[in-house]
GROMACS .gro file of C-alpha atoms in nm:
model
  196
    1UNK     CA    1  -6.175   1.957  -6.763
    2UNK     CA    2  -5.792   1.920  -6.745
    3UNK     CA    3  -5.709   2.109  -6.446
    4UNK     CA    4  -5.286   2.206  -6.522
    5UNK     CA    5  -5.307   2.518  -6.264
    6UNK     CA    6  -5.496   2.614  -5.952
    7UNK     CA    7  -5.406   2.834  -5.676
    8UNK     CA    8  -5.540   3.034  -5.333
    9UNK     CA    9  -5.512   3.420  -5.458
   10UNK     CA   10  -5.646   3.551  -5.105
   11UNK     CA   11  -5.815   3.462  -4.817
   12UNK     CA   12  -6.030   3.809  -4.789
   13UNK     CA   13  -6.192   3.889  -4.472
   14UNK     CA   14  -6.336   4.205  -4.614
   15UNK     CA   15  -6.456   4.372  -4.952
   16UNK     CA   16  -6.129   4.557  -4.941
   17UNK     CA   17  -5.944   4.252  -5.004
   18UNK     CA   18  -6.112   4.112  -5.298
   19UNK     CA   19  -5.911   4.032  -5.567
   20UNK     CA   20  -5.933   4.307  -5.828
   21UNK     CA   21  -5.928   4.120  -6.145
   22UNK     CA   22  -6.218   4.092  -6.457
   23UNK     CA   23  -6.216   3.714  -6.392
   24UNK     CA   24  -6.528   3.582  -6.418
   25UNK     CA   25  -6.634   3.375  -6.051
   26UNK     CA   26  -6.831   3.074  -5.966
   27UNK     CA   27  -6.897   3.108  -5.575
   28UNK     CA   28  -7.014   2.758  -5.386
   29UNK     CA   29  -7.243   2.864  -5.087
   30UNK     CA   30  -7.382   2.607  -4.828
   31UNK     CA   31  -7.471   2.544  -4.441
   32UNK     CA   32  -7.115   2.475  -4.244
   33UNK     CA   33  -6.951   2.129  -4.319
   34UNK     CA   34  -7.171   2.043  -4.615
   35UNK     CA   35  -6.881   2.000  -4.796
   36UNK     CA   36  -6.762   2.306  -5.023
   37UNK     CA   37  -6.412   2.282  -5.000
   38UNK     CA   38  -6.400   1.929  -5.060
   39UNK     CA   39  -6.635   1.986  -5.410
   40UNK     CA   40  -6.339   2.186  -5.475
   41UNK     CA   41  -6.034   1.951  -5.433
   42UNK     CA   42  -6.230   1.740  -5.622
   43UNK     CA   43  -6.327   2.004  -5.917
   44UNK     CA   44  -5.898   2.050  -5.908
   45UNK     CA   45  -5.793   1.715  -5.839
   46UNK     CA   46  -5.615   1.870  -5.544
   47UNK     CA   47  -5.613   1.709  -5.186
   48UNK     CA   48  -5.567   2.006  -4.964
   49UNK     CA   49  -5.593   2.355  -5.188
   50UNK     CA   50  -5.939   2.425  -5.049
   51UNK     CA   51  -5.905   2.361  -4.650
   52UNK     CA   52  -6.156   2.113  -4.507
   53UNK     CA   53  -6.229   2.138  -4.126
   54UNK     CA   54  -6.404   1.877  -3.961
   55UNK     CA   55  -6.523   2.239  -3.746
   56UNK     CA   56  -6.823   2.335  -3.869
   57UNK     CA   57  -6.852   2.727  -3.893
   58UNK     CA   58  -6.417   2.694  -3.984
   59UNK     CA   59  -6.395   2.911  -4.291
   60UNK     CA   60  -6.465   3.271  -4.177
   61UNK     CA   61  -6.360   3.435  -4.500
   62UNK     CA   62  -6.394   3.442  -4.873
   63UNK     CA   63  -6.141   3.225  -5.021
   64UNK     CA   64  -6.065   3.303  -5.401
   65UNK     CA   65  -5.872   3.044  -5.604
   66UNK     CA   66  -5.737   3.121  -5.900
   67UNK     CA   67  -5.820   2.812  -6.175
   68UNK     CA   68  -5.606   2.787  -6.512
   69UNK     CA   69  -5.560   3.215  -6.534
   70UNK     CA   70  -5.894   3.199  -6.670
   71UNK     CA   71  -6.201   3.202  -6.387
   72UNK     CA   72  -6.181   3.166  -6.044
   73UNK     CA   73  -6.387   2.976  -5.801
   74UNK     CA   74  -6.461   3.145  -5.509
   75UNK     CA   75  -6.525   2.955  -5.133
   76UNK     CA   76  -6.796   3.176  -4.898
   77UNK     CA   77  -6.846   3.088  -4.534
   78UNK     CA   78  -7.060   2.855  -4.436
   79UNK     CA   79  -7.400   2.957  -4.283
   80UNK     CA   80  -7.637   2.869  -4.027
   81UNK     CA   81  -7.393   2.736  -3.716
   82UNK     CA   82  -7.541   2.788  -3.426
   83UNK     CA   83  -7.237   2.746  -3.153
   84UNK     CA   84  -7.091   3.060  -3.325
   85UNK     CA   85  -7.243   3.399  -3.176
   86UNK     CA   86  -7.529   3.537  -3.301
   87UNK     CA   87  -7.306   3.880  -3.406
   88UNK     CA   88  -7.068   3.652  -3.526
   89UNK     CA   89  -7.329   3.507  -3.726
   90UNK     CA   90  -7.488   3.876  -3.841
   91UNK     CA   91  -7.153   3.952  -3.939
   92UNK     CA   92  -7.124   3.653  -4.188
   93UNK     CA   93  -7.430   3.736  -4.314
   94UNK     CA   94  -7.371   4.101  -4.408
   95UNK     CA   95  -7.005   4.022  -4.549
   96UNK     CA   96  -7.173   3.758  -4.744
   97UNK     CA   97  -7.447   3.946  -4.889
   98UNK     CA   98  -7.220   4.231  -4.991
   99UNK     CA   99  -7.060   4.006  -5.225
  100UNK     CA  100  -7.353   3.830  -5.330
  101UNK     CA  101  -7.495   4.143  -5.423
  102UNK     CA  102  -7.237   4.360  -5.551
  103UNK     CA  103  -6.971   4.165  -5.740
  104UNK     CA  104  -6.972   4.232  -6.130
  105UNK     CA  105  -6.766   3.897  -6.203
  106UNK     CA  106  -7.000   3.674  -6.005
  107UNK     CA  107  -7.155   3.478  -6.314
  108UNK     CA  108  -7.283   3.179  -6.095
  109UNK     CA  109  -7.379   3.070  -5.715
  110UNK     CA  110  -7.364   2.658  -5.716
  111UNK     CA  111  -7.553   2.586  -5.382
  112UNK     CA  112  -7.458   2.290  -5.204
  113UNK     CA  113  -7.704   2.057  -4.987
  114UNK     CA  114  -7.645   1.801  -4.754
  115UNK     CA  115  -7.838   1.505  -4.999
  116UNK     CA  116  -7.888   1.311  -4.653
  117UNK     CA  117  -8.116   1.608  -4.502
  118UNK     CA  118  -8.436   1.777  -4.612
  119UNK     CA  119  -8.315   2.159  -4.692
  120UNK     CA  120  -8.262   2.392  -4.376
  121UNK     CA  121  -8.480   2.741  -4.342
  122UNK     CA  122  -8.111   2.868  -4.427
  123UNK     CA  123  -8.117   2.647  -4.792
  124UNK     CA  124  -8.420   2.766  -4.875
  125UNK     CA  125  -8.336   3.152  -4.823
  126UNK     CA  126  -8.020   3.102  -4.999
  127UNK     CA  127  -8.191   2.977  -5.296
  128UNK     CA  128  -8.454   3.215  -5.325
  129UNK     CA  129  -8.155   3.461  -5.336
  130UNK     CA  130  -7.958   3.321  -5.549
  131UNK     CA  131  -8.274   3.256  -5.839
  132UNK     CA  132  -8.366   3.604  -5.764
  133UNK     CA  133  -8.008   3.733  -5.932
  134UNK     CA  134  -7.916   3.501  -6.138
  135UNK     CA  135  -8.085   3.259  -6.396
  136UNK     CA  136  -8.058   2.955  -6.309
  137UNK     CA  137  -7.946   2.715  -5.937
  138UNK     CA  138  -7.745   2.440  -5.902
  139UNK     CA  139  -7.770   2.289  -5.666
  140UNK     CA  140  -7.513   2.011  -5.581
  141UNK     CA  141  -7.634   1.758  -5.348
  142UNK     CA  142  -7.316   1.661  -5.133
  143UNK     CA  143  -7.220   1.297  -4.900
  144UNK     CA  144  -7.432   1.079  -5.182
  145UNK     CA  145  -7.214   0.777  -5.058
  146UNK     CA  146  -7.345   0.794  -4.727
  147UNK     CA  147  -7.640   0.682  -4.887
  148UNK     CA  148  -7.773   0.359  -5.031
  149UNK     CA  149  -7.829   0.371  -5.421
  150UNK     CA  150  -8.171   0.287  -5.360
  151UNK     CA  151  -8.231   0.593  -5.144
  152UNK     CA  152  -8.115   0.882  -5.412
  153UNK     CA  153  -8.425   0.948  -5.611
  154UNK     CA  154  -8.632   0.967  -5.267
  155UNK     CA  155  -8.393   1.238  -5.077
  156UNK     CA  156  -8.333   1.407  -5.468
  157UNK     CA  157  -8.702   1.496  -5.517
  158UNK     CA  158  -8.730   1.595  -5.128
  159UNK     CA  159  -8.441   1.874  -5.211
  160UNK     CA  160  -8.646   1.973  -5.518
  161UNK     CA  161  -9.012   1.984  -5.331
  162UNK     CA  162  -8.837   2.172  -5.044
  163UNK     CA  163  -8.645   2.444  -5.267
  164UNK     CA  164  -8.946   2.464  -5.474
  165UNK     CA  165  -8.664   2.392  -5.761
  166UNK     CA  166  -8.776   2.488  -6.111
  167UNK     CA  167  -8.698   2.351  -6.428
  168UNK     CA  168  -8.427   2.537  -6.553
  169UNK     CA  169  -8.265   2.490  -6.198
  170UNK     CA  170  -7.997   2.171  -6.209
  171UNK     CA  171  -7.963   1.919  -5.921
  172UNK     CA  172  -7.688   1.620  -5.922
  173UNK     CA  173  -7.604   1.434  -5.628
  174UNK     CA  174  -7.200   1.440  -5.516
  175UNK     CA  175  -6.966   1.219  -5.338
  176UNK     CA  176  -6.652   1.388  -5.259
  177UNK     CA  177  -6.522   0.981  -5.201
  178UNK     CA  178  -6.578   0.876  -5.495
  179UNK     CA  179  -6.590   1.184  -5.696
  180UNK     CA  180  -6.972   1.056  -5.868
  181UNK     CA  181  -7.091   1.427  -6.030
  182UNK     CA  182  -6.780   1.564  -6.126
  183UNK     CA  183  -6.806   1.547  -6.468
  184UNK     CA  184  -7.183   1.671  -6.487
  185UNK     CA  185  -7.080   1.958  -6.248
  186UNK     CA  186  -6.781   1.990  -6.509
  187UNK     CA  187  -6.991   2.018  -6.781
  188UNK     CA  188  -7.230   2.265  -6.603
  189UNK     CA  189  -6.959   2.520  -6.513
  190UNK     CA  190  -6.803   2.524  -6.857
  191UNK     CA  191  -7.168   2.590  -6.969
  192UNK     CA  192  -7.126   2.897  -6.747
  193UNK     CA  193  -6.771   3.005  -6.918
  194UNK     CA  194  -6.905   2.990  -7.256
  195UNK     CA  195  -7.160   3.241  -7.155
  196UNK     CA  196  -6.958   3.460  -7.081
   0.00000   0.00000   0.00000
């Protein structure tokens, strides 16, 4: 997709501050530093839009970006970082789930993995959630260029056996460096607008 306009609308640290638009959302949810806001630079072809911390546990709000006045994509905190506190952590959590739960224009959670890493007690709970509510998972498996070519398929079907992925559930692998997956994650999300 030709990406001509994509902007932050708000940085919301509570439900109060969600944008109050019909919108429909795609929210990416993973563990801290797996990569989210660099899947969406590269969804935008923008460098810097989405802020990338080398800080795990860095984004502490919901960040909504408006995409082409149409949808927006919607950046949640990361989860499972253990040198924040554990209220800290609770707190997350509950602001998280409230939006998980309760937001009419949430049409699709894409759930992003480390590809280098079996999937964390956290992945697998996140999941579950998300095929609970919706559908279908994707789940996009991020830092595929830290891997040999070779090694893909092995670490791809240990995602799937640890997530317990079904078949209607997607999985590509993702290199933010050399944008591999960005036109099958593309093609998945406009799947997603023309259900709508």
């Amino acid at each position: 997709m030709n990406i001509t306009k994509s902007e932050l609308i708000i940085t919301a640290g509570n439900k109060k501050q969600f944008p109050d638009n019909s919108n429909l959302e795609i929210a990416f949810a993973g563990k801290s530093n797996v990569g989210k806001s660099s899947l969406i630079n590269t969804l935008i072809n923008r460098k810097t839009l989405a802020r990338t911390s080398s800080h795990p546990g860095k984004t502490q709000t919901i960040n909504f970006y408006n995409i082409q006045d149409t949808f927006n994509f919607v950046d949640l905190p990361g989860y499972g970082y253990a040198r924040v506190s554990k209220t800290l952590r609770e707190n997350w959590g509950k602001f998280i789930e409230e939006y998980l739960s309760n937001r009419n224009t949430l049409k699709q959670v894409i759930l992003l993995v480390d590809i280098r890493h079996a999937p964390s007690e956290n992945d697998k709970l996140m999941y579950d959630w998300i095929s609970f509510y919706h559908k279908n998972v994707i789940i996009v498996a991020t830092k595929m260029d830290k891997l040999k070519k070779s090694q893909i398929p092995k670490h791809i079907s240990i995602i799937k056996d640890k997530l317990n992925l079904r078949s209607i559930d997607s999985i590509i692998p993702f290199s933010a460096t050399n944008k591999t997956g960005k036109e099958e994650i593309w093609k998945l999300i406009d799947n997603i607008k023309e259900r709508d």
